[in-house]
PDB file of C-alpha atoms and ligand atoms in Angstrom:
ATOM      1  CA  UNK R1015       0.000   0.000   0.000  1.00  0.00           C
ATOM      2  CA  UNK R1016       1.615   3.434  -1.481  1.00  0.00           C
ATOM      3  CA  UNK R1017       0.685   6.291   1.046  1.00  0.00           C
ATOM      4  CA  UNK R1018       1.056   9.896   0.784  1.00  0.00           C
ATOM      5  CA  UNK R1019       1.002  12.455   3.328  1.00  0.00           C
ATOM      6  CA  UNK R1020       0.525  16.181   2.976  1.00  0.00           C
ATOM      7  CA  UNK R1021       1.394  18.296   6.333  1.00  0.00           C
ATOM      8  CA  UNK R1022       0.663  21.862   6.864  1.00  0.00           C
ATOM      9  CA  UNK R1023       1.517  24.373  10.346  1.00  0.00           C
ATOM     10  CA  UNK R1024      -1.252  22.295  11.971  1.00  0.00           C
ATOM     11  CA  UNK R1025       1.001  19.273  12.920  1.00  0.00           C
ATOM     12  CA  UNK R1026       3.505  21.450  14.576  1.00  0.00           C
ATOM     13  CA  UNK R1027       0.838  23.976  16.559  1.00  0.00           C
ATOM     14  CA  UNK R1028       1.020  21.395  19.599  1.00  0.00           C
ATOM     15  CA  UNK R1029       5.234  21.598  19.522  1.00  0.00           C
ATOM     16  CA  UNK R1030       4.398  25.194  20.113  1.00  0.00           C
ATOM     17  CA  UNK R1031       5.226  26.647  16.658  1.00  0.00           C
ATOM     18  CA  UNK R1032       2.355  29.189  15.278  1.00  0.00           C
ATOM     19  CA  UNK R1033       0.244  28.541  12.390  1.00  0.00           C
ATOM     20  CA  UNK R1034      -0.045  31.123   9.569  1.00  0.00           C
ATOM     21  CA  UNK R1035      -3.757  31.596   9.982  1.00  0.00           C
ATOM     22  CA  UNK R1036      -4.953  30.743  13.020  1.00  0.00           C
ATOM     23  CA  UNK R1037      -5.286  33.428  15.773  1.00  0.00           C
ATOM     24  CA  UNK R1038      -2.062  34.599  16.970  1.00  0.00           C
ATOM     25  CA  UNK R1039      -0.805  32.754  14.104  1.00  0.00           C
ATOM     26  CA  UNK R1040       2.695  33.878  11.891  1.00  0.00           C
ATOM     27  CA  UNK R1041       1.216  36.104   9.715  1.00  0.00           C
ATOM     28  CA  UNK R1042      -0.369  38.550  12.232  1.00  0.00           C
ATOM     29  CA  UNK R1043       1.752  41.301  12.786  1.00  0.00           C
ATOM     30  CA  UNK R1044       3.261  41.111   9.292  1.00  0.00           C
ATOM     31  CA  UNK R1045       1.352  40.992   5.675  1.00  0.00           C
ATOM     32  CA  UNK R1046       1.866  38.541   3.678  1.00  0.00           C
ATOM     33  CA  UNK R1047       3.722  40.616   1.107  1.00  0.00           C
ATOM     34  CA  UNK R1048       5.498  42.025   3.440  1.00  0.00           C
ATOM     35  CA  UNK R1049       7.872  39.219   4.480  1.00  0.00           C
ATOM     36  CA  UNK R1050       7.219  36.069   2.065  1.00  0.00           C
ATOM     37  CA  UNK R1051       7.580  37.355  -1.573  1.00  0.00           C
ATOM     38  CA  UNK R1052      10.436  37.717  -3.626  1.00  0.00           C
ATOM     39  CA  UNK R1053       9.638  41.687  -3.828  1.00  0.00           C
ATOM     40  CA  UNK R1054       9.870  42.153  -0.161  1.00  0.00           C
ATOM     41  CA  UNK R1055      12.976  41.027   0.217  1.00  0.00           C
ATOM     42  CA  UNK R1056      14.053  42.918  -2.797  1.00  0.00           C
ATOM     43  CA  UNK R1057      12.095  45.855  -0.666  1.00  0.00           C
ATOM     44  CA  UNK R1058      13.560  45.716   2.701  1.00  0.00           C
ATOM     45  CA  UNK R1059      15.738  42.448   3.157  1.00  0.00           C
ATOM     46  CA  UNK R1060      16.549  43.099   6.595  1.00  0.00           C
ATOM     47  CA  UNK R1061      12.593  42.758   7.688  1.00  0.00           C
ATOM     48  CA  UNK R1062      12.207  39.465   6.091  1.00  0.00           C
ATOM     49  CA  UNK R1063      15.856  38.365   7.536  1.00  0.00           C
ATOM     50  CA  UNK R1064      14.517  39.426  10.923  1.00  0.00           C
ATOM     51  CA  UNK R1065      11.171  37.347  10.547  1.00  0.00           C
ATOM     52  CA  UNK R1066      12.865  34.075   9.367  1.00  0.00           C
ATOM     53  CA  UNK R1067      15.547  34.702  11.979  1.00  0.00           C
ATOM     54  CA  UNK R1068      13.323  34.744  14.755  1.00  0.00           C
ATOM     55  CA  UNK R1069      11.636  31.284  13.425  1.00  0.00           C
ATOM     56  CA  UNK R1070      14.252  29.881  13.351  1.00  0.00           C
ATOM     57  CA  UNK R1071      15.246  30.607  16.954  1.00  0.00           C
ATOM     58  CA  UNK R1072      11.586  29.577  17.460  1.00  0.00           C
ATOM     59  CA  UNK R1073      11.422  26.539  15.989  1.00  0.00           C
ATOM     60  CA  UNK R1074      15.012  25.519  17.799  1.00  0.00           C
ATOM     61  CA  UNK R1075      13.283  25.415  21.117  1.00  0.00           C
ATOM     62  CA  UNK R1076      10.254  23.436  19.733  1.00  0.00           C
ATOM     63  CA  UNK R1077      10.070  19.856  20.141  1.00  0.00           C
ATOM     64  CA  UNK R1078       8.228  16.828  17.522  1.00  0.00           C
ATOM     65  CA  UNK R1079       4.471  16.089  19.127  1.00  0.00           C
ATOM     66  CA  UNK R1080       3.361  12.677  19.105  1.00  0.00           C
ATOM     67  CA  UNK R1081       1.969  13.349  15.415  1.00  0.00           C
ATOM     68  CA  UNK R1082       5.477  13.921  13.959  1.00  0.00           C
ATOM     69  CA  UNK R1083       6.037  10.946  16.088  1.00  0.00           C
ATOM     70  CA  UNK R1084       3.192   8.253  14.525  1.00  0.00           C
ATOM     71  CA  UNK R1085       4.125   9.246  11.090  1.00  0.00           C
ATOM     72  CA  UNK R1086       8.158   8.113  11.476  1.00  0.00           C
ATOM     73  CA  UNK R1087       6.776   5.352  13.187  1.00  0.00           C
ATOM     74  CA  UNK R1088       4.857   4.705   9.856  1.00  0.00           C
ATOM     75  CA  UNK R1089       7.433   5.155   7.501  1.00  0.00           C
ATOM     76  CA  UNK R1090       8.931   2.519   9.819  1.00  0.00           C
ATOM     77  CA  UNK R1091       6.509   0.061   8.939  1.00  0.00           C
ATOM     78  CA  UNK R1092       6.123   0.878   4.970  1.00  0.00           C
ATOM     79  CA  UNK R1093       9.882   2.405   4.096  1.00  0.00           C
ATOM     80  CA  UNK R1094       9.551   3.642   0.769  1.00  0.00           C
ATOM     81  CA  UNK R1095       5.859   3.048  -0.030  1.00  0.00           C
ATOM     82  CA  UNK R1096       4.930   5.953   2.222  1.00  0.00           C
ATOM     83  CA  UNK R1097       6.188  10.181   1.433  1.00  0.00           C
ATOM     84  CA  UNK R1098       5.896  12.627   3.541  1.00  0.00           C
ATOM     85  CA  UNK R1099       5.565  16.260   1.627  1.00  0.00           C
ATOM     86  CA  UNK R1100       5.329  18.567   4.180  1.00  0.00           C
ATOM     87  CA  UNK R1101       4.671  22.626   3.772  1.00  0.00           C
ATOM     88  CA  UNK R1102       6.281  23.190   7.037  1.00  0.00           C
ATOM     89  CA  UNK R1103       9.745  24.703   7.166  1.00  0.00           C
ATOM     90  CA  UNK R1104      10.540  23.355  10.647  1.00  0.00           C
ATOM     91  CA  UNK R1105      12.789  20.527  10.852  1.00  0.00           C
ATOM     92  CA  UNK R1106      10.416  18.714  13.619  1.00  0.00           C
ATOM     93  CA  UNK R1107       9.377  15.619  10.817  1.00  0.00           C
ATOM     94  CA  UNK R1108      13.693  14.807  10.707  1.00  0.00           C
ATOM     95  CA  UNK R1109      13.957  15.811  14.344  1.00  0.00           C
ATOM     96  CA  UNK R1110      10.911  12.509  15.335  1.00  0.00           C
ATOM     97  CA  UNK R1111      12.944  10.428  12.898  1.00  0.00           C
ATOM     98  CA  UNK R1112      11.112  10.169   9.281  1.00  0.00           C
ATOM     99  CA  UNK R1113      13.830  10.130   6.560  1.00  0.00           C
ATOM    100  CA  UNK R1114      11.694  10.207   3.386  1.00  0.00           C
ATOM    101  CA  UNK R1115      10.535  13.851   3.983  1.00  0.00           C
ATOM    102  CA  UNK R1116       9.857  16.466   0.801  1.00  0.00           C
ATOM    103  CA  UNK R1117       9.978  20.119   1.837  1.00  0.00           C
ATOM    104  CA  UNK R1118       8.027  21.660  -1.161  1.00  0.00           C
ATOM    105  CA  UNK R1119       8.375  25.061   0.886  1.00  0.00           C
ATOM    106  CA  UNK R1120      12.021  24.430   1.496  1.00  0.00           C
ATOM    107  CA  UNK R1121      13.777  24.524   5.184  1.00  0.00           C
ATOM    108  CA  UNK R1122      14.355  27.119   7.359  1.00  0.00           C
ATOM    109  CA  UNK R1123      17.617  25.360   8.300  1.00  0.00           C
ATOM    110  CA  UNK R1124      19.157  25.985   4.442  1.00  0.00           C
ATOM    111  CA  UNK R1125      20.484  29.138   2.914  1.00  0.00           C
ATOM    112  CA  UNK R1126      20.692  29.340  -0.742  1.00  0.00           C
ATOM    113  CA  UNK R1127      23.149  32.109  -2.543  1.00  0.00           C
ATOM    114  CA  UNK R1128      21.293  34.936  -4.018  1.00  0.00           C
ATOM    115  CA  UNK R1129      24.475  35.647  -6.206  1.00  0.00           C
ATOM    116  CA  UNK R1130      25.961  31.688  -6.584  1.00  0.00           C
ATOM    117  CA  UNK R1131      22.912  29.713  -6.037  1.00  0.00           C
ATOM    118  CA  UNK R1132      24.824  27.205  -3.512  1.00  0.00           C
ATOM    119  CA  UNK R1133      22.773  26.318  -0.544  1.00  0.00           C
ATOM    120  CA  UNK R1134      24.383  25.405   2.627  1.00  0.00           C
ATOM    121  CA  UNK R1135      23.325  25.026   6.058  1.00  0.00           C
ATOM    122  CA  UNK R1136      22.173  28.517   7.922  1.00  0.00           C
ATOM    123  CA  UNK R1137      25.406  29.846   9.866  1.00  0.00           C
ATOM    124  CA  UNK R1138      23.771  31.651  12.234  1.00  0.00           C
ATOM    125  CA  UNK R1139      21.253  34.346  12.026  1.00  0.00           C
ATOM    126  CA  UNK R1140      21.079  36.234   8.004  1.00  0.00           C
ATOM    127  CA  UNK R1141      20.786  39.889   9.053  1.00  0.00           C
ATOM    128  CA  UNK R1142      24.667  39.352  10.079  1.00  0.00           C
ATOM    129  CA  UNK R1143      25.452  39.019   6.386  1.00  0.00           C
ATOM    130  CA  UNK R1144      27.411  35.403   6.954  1.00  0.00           C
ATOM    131  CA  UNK R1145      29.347  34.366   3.878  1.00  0.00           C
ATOM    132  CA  UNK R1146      28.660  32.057   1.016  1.00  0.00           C
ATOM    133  CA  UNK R1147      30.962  28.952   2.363  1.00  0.00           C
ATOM    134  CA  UNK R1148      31.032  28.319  -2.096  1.00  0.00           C
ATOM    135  CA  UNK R1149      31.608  32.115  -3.814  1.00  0.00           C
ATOM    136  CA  UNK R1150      32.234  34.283  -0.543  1.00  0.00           C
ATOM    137  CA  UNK R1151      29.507  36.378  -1.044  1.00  0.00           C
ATOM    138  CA  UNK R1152      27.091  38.439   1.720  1.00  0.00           C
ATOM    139  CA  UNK R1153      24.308  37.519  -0.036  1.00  0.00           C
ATOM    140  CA  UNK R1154      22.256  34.496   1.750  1.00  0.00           C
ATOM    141  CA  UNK R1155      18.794  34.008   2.075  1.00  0.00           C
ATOM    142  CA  UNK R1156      16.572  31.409   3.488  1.00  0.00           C
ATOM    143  CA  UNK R1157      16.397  28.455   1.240  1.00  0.00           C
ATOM    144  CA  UNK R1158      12.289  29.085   1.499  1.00  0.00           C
ATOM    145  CA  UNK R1159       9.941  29.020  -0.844  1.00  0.00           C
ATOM    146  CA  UNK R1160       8.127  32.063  -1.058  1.00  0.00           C
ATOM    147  CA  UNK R1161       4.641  32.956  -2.758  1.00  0.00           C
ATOM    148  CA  UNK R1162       5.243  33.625  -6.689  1.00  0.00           C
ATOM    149  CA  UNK R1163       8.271  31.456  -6.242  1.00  0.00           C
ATOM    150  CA  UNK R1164       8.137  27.541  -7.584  1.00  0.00           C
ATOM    151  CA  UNK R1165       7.668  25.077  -4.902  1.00  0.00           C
ATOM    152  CA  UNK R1166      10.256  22.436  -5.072  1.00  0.00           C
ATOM    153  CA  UNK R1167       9.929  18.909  -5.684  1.00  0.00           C
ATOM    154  CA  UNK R1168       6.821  18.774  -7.875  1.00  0.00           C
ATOM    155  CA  UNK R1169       7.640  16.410 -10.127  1.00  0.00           C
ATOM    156  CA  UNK R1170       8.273  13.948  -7.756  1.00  0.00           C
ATOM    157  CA  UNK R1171       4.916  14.802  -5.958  1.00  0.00           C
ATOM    158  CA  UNK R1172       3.214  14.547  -8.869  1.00  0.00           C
ATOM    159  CA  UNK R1173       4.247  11.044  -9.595  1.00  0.00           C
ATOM    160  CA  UNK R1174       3.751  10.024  -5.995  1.00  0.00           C
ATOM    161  CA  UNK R1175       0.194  11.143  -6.059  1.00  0.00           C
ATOM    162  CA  UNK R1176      -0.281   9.652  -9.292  1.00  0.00           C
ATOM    163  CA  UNK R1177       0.790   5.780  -7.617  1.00  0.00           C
ATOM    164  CA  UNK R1178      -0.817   6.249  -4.085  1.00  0.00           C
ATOM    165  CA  UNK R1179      -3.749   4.137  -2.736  1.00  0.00           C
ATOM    166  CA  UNK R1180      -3.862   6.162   0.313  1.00  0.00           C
ATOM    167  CA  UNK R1181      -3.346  10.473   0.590  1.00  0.00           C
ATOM    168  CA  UNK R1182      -3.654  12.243   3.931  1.00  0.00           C
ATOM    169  CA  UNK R1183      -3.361  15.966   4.143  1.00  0.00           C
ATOM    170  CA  UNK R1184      -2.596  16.685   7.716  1.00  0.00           C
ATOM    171  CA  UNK R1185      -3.115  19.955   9.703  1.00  0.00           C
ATOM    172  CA  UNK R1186      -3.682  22.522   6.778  1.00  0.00           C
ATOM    173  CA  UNK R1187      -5.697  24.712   5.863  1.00  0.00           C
ATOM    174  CA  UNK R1188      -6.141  24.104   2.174  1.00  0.00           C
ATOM    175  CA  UNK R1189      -5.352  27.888   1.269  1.00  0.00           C
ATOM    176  CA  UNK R1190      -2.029  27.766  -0.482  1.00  0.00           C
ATOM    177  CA  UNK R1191      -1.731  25.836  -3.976  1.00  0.00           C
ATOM    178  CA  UNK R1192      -0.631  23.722  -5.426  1.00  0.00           C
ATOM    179  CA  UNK R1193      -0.462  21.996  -2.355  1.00  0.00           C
ATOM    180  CA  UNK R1194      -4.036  22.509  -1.932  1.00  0.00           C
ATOM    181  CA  UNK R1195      -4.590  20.611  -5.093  1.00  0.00           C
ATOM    182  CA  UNK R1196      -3.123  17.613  -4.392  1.00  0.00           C
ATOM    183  CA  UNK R1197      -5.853  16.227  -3.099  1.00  0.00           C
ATOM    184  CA  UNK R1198      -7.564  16.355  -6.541  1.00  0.00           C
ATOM    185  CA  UNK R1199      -4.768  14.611  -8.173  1.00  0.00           C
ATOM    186  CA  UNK R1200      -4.802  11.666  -5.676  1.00  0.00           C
ATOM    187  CA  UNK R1201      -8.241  11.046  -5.992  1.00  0.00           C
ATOM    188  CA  UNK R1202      -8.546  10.998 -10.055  1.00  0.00           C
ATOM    189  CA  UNK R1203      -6.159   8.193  -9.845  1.00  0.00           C
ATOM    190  CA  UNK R1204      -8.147   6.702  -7.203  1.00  0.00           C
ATOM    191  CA  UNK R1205      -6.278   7.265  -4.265  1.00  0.00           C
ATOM    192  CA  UNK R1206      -8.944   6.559  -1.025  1.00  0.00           C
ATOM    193  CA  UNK R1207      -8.207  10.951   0.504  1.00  0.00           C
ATOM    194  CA  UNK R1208      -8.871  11.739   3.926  1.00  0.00           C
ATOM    195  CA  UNK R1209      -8.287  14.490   6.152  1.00  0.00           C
ATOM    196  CA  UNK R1210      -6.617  15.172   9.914  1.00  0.00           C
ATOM    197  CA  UNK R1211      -6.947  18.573  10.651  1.00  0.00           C
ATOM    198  CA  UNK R1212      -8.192  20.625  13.921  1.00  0.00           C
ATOM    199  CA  UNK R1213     -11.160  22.386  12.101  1.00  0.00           C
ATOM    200  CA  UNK R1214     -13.021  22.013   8.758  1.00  0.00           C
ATOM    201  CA  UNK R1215     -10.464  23.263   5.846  1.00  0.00           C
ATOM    202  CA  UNK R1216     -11.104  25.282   2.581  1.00  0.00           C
ATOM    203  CA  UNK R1217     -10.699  21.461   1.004  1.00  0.00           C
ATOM    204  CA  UNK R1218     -12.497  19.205   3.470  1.00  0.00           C
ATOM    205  CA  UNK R1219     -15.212  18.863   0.526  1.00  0.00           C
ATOM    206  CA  UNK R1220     -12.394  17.451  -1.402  1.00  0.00           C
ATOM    207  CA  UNK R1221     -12.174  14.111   1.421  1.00  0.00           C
ATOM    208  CA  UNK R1222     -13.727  10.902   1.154  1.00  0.00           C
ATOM    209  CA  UNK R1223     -13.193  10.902   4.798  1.00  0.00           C
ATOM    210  CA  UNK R1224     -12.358  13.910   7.675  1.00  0.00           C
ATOM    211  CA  UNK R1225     -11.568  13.386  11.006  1.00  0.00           C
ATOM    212  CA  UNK R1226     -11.545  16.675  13.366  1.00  0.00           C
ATOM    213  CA  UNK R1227      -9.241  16.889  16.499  1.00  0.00           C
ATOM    214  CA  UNK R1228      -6.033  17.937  18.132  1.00  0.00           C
ATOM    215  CA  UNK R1229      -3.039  16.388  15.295  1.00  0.00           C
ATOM    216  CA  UNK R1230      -1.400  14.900  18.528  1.00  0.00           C
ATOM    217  CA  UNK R1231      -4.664  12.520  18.732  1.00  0.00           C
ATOM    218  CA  UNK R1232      -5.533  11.907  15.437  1.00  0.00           C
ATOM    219  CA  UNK R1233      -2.799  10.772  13.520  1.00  0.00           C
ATOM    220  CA  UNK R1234      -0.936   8.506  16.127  1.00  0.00           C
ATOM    221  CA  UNK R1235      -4.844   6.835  16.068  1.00  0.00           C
ATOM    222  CA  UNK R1236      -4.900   6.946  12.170  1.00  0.00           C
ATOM    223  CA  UNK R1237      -1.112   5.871  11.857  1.00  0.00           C
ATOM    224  CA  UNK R1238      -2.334   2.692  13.967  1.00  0.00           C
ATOM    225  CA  UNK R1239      -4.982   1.438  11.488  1.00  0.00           C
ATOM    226  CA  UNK R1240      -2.939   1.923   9.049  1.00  0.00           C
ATOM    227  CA  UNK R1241      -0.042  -0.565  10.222  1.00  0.00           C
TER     228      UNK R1241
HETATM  229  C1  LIG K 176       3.353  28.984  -7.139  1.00  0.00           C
HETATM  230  C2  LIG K 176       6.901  29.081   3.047  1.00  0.00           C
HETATM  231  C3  LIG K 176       3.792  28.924  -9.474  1.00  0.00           C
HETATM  232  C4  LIG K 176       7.241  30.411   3.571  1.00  0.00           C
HETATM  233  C5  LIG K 176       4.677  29.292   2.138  1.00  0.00           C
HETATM  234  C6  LIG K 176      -0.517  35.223  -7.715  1.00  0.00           C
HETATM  235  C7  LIG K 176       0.833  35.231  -8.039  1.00  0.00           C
HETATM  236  C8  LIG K 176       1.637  34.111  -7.838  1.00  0.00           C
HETATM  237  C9  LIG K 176       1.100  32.982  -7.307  1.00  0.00           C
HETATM  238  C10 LIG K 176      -0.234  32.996  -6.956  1.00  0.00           C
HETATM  239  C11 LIG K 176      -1.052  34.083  -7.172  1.00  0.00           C
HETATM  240  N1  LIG K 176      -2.316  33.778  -6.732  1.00  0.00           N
HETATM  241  C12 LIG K 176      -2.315  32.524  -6.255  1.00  0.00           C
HETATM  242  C13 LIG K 176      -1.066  32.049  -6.393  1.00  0.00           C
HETATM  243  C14 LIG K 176      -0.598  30.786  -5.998  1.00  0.00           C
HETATM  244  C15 LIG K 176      -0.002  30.988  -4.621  1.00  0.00           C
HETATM  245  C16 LIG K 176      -1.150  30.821  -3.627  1.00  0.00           C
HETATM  246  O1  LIG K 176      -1.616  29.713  -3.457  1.00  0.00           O
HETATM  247  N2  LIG K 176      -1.605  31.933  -3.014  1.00  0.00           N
HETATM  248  C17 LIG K 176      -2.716  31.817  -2.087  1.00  0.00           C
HETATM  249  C18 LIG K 176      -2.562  32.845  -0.969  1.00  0.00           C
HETATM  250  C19 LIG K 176      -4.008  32.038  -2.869  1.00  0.00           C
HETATM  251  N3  LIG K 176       0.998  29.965  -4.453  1.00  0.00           N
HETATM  252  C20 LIG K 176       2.287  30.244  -4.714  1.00  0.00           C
HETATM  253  O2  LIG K 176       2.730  31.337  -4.972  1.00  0.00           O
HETATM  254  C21 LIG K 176       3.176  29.018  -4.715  1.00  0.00           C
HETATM  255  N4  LIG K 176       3.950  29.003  -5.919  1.00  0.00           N
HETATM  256  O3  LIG K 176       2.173  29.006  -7.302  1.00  0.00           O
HETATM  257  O4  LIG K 176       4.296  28.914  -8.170  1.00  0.00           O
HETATM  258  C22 LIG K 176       3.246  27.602  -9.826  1.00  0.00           C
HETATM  259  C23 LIG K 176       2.171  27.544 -10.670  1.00  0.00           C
HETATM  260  C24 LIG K 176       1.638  26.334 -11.022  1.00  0.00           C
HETATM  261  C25 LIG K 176       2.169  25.148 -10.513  1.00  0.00           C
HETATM  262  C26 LIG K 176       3.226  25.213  -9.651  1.00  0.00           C
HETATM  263  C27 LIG K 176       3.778  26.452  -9.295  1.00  0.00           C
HETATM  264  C28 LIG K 176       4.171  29.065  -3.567  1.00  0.00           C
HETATM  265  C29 LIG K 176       3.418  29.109  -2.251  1.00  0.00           C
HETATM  266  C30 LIG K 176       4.411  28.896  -1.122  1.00  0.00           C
HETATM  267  C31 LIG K 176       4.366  30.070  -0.156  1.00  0.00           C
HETATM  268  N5  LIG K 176       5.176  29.740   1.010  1.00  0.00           N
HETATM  269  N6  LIG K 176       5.462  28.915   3.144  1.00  0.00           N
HETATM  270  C32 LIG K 176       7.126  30.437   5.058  1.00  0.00           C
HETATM  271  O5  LIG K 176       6.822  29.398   5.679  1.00  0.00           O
HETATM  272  O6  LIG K 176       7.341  31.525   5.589  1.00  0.00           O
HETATM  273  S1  LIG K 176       3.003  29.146   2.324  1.00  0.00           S
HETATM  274  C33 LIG K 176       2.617  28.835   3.982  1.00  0.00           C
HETATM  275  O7  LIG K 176       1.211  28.920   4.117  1.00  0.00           O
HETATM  276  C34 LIG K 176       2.902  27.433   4.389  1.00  0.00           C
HETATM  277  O8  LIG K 176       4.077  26.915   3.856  1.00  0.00           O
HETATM  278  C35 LIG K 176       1.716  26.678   3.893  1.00  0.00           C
HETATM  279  O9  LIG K 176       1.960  26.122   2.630  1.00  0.00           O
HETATM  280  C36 LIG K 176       0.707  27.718   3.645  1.00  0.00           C
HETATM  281  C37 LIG K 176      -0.603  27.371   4.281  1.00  0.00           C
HETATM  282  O10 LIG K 176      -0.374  27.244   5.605  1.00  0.00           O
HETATM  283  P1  LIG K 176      -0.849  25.917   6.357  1.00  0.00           P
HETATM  284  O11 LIG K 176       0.331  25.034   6.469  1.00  0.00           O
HETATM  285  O12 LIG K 176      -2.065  25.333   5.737  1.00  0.00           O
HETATM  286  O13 LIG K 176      -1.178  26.545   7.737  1.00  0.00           O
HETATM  287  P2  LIG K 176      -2.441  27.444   8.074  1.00  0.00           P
HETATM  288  O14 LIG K 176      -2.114  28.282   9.254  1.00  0.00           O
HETATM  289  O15 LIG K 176      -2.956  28.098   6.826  1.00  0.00           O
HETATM  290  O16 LIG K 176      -3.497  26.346   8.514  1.00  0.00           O
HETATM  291  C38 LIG K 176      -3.220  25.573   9.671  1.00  0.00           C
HETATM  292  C39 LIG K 176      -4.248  24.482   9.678  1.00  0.00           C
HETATM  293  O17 LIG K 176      -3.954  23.616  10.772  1.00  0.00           O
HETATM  294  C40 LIG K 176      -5.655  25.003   9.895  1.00  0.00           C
HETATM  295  O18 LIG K 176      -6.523  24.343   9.013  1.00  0.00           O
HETATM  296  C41 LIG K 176      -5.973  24.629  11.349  1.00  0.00           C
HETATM  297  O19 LIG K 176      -7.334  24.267  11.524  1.00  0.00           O
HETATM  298  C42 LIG K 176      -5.107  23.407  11.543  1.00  0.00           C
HETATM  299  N7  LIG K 176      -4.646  23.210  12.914  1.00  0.00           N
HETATM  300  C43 LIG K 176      -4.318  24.150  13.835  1.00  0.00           C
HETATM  301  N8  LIG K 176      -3.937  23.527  14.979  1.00  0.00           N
HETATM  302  C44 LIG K 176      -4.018  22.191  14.768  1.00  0.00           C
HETATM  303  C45 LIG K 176      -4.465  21.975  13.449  1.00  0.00           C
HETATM  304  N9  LIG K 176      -4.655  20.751  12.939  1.00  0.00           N
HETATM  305  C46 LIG K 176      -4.396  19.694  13.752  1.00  0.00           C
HETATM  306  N10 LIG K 176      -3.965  19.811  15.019  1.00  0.00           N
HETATM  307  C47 LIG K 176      -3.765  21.039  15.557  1.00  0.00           C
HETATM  308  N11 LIG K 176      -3.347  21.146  16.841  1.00  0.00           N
END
């Protein structure tokens, strides 16, 4: 049985790290266009450096929830017949031990080279300037996909989604594409869908089956029947 999972901020709102949306979430306090597009940080660099700085120190003190947890237990018991894409940017899916993890968003942990393209692992914090460890240059930013910017890895999603029997879309809200598509793609190849999320979604329609609770509950449950 092929299984794909989509995750969103939902599965990491227990490990303490905001969602975009939700009260109190990311976003508030900053637009949008303010600190995830290509033209703000063409704007004013240092704001967006700030705002992915202080996720990342975030995200360092949060720990995987039992969620993160049921999932690397699953891709213990199916290896490579089960993919985790996730949307998140935290490192909390590697940090509860799955391997097989696609970050179509990209990592907050990488820096790619505005002027060489190399990515390399974050230094420290990017409003210091740290060096390109390939050309030398000042010029890093956060290896993050931002909106007008290609996600990465969709190929690969594509022909996972394309093969599944099983999709899950976990703890988002069904707001961002073309992750919010996927679920369409799954089930015209006739992949059984279902959802794990907190609330109803922009996409629950799109289920054959939703469940509705905490990510911490649902999943390890949901990961269980599965096995
Ligand atoms: C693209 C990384 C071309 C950064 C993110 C005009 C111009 C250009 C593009 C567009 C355009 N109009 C529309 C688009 C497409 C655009 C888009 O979708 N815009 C939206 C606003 C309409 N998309 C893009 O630009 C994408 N690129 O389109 O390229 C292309 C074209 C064709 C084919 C391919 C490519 C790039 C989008 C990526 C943006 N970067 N993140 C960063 O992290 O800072 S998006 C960001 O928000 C997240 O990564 C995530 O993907 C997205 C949605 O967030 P969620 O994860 O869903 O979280 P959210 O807070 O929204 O929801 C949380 C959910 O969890 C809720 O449902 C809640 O109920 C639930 N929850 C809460 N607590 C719990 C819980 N569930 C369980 N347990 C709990 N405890």
């Amino acid at each position: 049985m092929k299984v794909v999972v989509l995750t969103g901020a939902g599965i990491s709102a227990e490990s303490g790290v905001p969602t975009f949306r939700d009260a109190g979430g990311l976003w508030e306090g900053h637009r949008v266009e303010d600190v995830a597009t290509p033209e703000a940080f063409a704007r004013d660099s240092d704001t967006v450096q700030r705002f992915y700085d202080a996720r990342r120190h975030a995200v360092a003190l949060a720990e995987p929830n039992p969620a993160h947890d049921a999932l690397a237990g699953l891709e213990r018991a199916l290896g490579d017949d089960l993919l985790v894409v996730t949307q998140n940017i935290d490192g909390l899916h590697e940090r509860a031990g799955s391997q097989r993890v696609l970050h179509m968003h990209g990592e907050l942990s990488v820096a790619r080279c505005t002027a060489c393209g190399a990515r390399s692992p974050v230094p420290g914090d990017l409003i210091d300037r740290p060096a390109c460890p390939a050309c030398g240059e000042r010029m890093l930013r956060p290896d993050v996909v931002w909106f007008g910017e290609m996600p990465y890895g969709l190929d690969e999603i594509e022909q996972a989604l394309a093969s599944c029997d099983v999709f899950a879309a976990i703890g988002t809200s069904g707001a961002v594409y073309p992750a919010a598509g996927f679920v369409v793609t799954a089930a015209e190849h006739g992949a059984r869908t279902i959802e794990l999320n907190l609330a109803a979604s922009e996409i629950t329609p799109l289920f054959d089956e939703v469940r509705h609770g905490p990510a911490s509950i649902v999943v390890p449950d949901w990961c269980d029947e599965l096995r």
